[in-house]
PDB file of C-alpha atoms and ligand atoms in Angstrom:
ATOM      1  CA  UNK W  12      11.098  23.338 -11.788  1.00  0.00           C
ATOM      2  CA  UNK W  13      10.320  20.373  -9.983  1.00  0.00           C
ATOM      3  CA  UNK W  14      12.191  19.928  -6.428  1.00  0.00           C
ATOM      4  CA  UNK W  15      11.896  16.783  -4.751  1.00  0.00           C
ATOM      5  CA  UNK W  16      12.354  16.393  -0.898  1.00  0.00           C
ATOM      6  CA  UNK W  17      13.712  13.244  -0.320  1.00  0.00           C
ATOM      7  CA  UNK W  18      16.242  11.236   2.071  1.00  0.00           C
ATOM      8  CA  UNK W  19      18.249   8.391   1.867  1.00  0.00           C
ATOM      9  CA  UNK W  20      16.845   4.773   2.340  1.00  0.00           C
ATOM     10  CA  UNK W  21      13.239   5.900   2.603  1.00  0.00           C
ATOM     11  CA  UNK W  22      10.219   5.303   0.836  1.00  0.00           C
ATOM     12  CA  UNK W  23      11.068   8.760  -0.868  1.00  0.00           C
ATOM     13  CA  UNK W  24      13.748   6.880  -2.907  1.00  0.00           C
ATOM     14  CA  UNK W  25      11.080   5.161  -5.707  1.00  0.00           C
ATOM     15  CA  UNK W  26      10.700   9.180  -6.545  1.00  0.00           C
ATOM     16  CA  UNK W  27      13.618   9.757  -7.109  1.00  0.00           C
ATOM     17  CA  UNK W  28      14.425   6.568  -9.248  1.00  0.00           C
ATOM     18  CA  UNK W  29      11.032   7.699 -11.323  1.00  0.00           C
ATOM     19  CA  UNK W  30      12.571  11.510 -11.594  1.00  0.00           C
ATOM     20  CA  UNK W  31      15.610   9.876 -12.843  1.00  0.00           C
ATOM     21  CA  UNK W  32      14.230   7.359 -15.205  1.00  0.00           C
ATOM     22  CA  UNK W  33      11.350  10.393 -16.589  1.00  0.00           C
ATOM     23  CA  UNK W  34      14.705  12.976 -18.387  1.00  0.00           C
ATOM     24  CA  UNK W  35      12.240  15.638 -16.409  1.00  0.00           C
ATOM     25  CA  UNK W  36      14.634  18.325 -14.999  1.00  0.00           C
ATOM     26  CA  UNK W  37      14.463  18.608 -11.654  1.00  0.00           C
ATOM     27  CA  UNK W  38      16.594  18.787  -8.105  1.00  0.00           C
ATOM     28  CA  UNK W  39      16.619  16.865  -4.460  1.00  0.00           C
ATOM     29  CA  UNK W  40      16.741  18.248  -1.017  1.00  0.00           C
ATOM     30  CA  UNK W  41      18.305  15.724   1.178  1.00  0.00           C
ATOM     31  CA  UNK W  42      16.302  15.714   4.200  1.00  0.00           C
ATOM     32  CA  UNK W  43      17.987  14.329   7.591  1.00  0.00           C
ATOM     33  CA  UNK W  44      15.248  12.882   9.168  1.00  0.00           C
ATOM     34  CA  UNK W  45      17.640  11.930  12.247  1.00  0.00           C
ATOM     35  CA  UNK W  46      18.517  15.428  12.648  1.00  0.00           C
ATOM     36  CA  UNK W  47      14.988  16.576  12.284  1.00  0.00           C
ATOM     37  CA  UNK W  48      14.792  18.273   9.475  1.00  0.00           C
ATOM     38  CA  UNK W  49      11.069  17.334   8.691  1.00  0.00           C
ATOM     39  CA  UNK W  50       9.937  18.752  11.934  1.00  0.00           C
ATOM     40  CA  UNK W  51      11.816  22.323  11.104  1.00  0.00           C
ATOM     41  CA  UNK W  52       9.119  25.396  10.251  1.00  0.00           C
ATOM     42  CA  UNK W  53      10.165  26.087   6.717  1.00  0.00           C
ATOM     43  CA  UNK W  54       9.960  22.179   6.176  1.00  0.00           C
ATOM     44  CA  UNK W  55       6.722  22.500   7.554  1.00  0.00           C
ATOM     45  CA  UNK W  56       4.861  25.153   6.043  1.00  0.00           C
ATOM     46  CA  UNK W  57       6.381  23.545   2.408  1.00  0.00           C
ATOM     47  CA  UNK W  58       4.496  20.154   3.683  1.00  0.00           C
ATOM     48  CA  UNK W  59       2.769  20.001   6.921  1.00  0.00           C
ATOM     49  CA  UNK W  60       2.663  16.439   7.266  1.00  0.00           C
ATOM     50  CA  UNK W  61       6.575  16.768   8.046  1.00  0.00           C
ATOM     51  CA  UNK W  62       7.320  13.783   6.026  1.00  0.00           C
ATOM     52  CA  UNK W  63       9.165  12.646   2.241  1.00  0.00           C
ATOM     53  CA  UNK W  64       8.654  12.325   0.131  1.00  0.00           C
ATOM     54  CA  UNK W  65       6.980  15.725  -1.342  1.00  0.00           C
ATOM     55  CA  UNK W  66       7.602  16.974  -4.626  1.00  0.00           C
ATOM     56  CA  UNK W  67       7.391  20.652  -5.011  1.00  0.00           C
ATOM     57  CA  UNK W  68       6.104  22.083  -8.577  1.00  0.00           C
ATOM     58  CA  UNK W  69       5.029  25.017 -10.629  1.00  0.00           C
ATOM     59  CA  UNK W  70       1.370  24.611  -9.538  1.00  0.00           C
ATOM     60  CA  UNK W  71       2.048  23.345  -5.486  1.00  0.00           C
ATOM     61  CA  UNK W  72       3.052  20.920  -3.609  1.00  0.00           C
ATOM     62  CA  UNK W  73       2.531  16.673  -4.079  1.00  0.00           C
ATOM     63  CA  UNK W  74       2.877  14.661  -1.400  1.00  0.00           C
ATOM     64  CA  UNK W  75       2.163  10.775  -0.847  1.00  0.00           C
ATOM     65  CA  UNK W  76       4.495   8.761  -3.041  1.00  0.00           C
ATOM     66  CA  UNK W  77       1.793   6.700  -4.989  1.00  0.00           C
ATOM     67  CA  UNK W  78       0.232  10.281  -6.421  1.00  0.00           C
ATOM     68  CA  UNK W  79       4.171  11.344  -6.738  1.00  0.00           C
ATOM     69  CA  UNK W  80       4.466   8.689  -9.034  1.00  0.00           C
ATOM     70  CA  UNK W  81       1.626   8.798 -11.121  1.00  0.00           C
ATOM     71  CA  UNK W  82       2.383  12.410 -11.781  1.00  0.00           C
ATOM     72  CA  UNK W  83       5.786  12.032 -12.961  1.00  0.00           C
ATOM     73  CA  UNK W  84       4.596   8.913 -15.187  1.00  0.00           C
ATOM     74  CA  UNK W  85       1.773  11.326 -16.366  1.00  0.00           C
ATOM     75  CA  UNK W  86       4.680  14.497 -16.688  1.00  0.00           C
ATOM     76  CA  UNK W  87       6.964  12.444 -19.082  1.00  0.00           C
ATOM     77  CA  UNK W  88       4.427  10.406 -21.021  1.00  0.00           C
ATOM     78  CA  UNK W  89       7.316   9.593 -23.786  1.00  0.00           C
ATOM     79  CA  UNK W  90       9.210   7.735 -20.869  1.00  0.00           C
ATOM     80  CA  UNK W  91       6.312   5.400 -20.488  1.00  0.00           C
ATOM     81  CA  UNK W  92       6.701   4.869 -16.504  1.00  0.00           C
ATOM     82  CA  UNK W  93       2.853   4.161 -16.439  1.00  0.00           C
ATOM     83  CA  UNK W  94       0.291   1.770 -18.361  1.00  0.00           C
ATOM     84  CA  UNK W  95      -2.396   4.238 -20.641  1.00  0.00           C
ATOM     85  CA  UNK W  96      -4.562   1.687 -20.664  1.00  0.00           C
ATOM     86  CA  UNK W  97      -7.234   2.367 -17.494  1.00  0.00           C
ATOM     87  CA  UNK W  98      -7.571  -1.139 -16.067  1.00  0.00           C
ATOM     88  CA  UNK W  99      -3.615  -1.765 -16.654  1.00  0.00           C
ATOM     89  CA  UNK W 100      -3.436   1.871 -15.059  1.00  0.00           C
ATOM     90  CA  UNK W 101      -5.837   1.257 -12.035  1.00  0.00           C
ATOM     91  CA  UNK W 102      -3.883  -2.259 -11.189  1.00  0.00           C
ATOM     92  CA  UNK W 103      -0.595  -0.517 -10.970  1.00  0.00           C
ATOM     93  CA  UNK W 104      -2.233   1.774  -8.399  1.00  0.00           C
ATOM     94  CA  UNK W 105      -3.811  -0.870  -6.766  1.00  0.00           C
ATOM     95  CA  UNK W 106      -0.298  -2.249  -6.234  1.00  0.00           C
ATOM     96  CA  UNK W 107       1.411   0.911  -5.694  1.00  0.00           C
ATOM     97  CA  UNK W 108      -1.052   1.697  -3.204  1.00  0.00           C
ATOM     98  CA  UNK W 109      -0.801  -1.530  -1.424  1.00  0.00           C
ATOM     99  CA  UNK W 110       2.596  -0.978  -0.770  1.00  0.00           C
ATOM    100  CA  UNK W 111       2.070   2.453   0.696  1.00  0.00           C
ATOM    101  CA  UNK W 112      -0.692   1.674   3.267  1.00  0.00           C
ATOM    102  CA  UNK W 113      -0.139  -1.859   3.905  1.00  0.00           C
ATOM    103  CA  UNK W 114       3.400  -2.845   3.565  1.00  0.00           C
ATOM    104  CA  UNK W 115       4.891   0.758   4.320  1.00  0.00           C
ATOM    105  CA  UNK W 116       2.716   0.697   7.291  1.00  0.00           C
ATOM    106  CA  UNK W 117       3.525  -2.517   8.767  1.00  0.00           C
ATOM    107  CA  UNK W 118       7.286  -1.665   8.293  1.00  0.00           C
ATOM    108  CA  UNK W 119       6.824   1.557  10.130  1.00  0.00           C
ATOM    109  CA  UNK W 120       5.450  -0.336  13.064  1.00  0.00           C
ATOM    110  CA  UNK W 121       9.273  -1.248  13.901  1.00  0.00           C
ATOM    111  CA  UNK W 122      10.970   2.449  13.607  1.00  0.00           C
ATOM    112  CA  UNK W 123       8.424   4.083  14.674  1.00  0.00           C
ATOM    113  CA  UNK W 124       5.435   2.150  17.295  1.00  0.00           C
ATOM    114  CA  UNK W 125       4.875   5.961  18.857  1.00  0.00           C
ATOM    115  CA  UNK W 126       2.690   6.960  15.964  1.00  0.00           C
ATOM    116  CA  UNK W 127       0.237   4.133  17.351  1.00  0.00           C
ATOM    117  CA  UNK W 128       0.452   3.993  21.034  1.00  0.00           C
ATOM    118  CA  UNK W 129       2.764   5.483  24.033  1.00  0.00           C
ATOM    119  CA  UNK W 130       2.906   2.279  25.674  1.00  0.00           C
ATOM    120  CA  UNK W 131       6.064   0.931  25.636  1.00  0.00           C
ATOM    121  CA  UNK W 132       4.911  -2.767  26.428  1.00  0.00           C
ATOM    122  CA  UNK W 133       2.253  -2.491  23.158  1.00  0.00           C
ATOM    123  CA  UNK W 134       5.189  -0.583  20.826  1.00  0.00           C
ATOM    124  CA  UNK W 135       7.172  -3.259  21.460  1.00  0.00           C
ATOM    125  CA  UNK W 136       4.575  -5.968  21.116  1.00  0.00           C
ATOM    126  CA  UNK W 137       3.664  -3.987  17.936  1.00  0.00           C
ATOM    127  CA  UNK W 138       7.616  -4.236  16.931  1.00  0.00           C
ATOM    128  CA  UNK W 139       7.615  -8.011  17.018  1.00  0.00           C
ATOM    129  CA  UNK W 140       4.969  -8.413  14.316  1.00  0.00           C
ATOM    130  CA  UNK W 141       6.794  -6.168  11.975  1.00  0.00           C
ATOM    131  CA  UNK W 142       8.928  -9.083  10.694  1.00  0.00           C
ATOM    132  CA  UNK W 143       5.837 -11.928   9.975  1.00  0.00           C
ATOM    133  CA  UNK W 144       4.169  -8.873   8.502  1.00  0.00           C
ATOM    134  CA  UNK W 145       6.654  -7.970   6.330  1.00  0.00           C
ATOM    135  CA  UNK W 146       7.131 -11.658   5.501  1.00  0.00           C
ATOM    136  CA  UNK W 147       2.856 -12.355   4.682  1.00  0.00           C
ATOM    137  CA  UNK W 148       3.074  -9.109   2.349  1.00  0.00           C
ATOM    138  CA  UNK W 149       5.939 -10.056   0.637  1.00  0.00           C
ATOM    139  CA  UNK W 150       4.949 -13.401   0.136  1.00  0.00           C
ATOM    140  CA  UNK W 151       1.534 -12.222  -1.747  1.00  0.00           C
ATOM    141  CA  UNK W 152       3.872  -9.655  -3.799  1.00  0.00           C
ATOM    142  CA  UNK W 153       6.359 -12.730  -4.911  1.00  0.00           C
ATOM    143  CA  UNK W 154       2.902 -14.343  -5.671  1.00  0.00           C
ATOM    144  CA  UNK W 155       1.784 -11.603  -7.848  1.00  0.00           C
ATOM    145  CA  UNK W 156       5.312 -11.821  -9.706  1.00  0.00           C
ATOM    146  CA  UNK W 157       5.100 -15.414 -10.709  1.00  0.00           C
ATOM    147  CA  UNK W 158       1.858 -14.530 -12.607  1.00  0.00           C
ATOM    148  CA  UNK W 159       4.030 -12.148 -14.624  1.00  0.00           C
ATOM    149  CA  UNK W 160       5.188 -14.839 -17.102  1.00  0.00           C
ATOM    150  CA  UNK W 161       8.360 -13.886 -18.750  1.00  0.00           C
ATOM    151  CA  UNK W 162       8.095  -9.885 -17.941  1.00  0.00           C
ATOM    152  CA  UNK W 163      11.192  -8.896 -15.981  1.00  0.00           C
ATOM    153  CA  UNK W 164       8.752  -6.151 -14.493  1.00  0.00           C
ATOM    154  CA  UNK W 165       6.101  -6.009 -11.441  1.00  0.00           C
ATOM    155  CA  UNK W 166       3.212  -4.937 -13.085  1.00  0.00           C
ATOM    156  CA  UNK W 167       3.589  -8.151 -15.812  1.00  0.00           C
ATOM    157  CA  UNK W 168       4.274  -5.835 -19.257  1.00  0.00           C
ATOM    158  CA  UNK W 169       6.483  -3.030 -19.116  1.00  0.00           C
ATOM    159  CA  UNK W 170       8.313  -1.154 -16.542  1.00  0.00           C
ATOM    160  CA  UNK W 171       6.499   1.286 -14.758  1.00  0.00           C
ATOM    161  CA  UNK W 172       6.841   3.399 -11.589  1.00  0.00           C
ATOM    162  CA  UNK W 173       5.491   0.157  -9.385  1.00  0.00           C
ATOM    163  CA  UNK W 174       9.421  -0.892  -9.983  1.00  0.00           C
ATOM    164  CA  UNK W 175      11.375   1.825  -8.072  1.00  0.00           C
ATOM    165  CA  UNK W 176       8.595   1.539  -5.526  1.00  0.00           C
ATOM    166  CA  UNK W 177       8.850  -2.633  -5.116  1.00  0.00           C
ATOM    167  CA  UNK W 178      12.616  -1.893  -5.333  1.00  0.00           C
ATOM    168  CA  UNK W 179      12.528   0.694  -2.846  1.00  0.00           C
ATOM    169  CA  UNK W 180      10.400  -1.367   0.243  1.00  0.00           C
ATOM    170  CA  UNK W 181      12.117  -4.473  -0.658  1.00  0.00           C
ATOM    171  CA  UNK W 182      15.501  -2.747   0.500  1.00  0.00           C
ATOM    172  CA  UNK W 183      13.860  -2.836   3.644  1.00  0.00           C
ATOM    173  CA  UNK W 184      13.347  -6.455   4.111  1.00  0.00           C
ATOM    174  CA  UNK W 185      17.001  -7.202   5.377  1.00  0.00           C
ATOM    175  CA  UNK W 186      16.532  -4.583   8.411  1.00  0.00           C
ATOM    176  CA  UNK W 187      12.752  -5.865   9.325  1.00  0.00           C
ATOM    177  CA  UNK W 188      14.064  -9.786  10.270  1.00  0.00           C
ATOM    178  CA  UNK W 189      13.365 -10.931   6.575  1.00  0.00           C
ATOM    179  CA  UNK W 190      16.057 -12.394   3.759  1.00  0.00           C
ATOM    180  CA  UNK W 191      15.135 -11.763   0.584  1.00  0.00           C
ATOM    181  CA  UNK W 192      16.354 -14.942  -0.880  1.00  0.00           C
ATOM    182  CA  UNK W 193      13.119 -16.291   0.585  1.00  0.00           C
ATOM    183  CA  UNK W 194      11.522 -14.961  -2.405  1.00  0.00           C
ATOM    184  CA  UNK W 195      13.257 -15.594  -5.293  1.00  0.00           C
ATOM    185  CA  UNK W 196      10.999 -13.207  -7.892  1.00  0.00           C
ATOM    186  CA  UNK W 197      11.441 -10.262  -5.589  1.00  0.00           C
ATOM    187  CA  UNK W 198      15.397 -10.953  -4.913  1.00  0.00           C
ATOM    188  CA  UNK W 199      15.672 -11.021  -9.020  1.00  0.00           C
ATOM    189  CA  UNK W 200      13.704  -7.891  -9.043  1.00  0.00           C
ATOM    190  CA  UNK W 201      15.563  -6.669  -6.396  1.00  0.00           C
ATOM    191  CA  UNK W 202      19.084  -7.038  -8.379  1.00  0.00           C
ATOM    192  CA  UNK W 203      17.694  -6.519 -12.223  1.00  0.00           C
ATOM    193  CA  UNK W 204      16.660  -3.004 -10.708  1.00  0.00           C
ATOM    194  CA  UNK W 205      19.904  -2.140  -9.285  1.00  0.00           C
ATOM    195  CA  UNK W 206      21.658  -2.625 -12.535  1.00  0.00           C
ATOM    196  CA  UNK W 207      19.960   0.215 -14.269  1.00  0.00           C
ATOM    197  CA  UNK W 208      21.610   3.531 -14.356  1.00  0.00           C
ATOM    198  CA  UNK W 209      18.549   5.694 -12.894  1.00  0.00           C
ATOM    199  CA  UNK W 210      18.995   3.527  -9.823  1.00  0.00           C
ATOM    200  CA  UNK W 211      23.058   3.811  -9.986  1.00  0.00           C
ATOM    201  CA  UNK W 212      22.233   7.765 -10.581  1.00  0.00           C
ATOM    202  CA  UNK W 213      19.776   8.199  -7.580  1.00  0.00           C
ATOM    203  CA  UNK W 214      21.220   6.133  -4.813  1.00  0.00           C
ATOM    204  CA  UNK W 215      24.661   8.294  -6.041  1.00  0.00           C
ATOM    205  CA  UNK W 216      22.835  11.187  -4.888  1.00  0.00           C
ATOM    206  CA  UNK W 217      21.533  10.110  -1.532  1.00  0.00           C
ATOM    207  CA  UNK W 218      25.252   9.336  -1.067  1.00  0.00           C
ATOM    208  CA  UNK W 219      24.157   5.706  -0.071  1.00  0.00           C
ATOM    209  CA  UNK W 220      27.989   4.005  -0.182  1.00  0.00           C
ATOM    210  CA  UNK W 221      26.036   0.335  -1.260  1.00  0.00           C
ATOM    211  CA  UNK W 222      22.796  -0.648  -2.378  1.00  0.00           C
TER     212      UNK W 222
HETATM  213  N1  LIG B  12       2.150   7.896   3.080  1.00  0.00           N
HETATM  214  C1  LIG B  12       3.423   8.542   2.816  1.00  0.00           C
HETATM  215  C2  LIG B  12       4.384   8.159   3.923  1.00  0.00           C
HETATM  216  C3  LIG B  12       5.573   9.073   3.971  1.00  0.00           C
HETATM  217  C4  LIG B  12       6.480   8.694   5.135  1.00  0.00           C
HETATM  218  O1  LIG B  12       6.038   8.167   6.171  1.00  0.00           O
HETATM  219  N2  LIG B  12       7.776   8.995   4.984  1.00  0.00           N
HETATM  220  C5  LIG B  12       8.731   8.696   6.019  1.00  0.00           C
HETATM  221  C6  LIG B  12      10.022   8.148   5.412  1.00  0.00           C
HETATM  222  S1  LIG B  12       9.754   6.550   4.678  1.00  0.00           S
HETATM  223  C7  LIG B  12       9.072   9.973   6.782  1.00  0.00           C
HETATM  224  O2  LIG B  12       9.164  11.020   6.187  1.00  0.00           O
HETATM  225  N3  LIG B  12       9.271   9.863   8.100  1.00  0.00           N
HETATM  226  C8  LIG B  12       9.665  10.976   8.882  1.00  0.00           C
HETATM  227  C9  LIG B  12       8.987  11.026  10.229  1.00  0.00           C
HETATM  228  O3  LIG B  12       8.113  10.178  10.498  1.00  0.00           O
HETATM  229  O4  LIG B  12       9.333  11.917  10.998  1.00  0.00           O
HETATM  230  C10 LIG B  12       3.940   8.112   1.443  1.00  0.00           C
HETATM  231  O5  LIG B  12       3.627   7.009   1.020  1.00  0.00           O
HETATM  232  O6  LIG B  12       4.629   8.913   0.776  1.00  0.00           O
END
């Protein structure tokens, strides 16, 4: 049985979608990440980094949504979440792993400056550049998308686990000081994604009240 740790809003959410778009049977733990949760001993000795997503399975635990992903794309091969082909593979890691340690990263810079420095004066300094960050990566990402010619999807072909993932940081956009409607691909992305019924199913679950 696969159990996925997960809480609302956060990066964990693209796992979730890709559980729900895979038919693999599996269940969530919402995790309250306000209250703590990740920091609590039996959260930690099931992942020690004391963050979501992880995905607990029949042979251990996964943790770091990019390999998350590629696992359940790999799981459910007739769902096709996941190029076979190796170069159209290694791009959508490429961009899936972009996202985690460059545009996850400079997003986290805002919530949470005390992973990088106890200063108040630099988290704060460090808190103003989240939004022209957010805004440079985006603007290579809605780049990327107009190379996609008439593919509704990020990775140019098919869908593919890079779509809950794009949908999933784009959601953050509003809250880091950047509107969406500055990029037009993304925002399109943005609302052809939460139209399907895997995204209707897992947002349903968090308990979010609006995407
Ligand atoms: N590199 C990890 C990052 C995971 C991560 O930072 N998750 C956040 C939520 S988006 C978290 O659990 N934060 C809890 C905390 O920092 O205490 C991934 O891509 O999965």
């Amino acid at each position: 049985m696969l159990t996925l740790y997960t809480a609302p809003g956060t990066c964990s959410r693209a796992s979730h979608i890709a559980l729900e778009e895979s038919g693999l049977d599996f269940e969530i733990r919402l995790t309250d990440l306000a209250n703590g949760d990740q920091r609590r001993p039996e959260f930690l000795a099931m992942n020690p980094k004391g963050r979501v997503p992880a995905l607990t399975t029949d042979q251990g635990v996964l943790t770091e949504s990019p390999a998350i992903l590629a696992y359940i794309a790999a799981l459910a091969p007739k769902a096709m979440l996941a190029p076979v082909e190796p170069f159209a593979f290694a791009r959508m890691q490429a961009f899936n792993l972009y996202l985690a340690s460059t545009v996850h990263v400079a997003h986290a810079h805002g919530r949470r400056p005390s992973r990088w420095s106890d200063d108040a004066a630099a988290q704060a300094s460090m808190a103003a550049k989240v939004t022209q960050n957010m805004r440079d990566c985006f603007a290579l990402i809605e780049d990327g998308l107009a190379q996609n010619g008439d593919s509704d999807w990020v990775m140019g072909g098919a869908y593919s686990v890079a779509d809950p993932y794009l949908f999933t940081l784009s959601g953050w956009l509003e809250s880091d000081g950047v509107d969406m409607a500055e990029f037009p691909r993304v925002l399109a992305h943005y609302e052809r994604m939460s139209r399907r019924p895997a995204v209707v199913r897992a947002l349903q679950a968090e308990g979010a009240t609006s995407i």
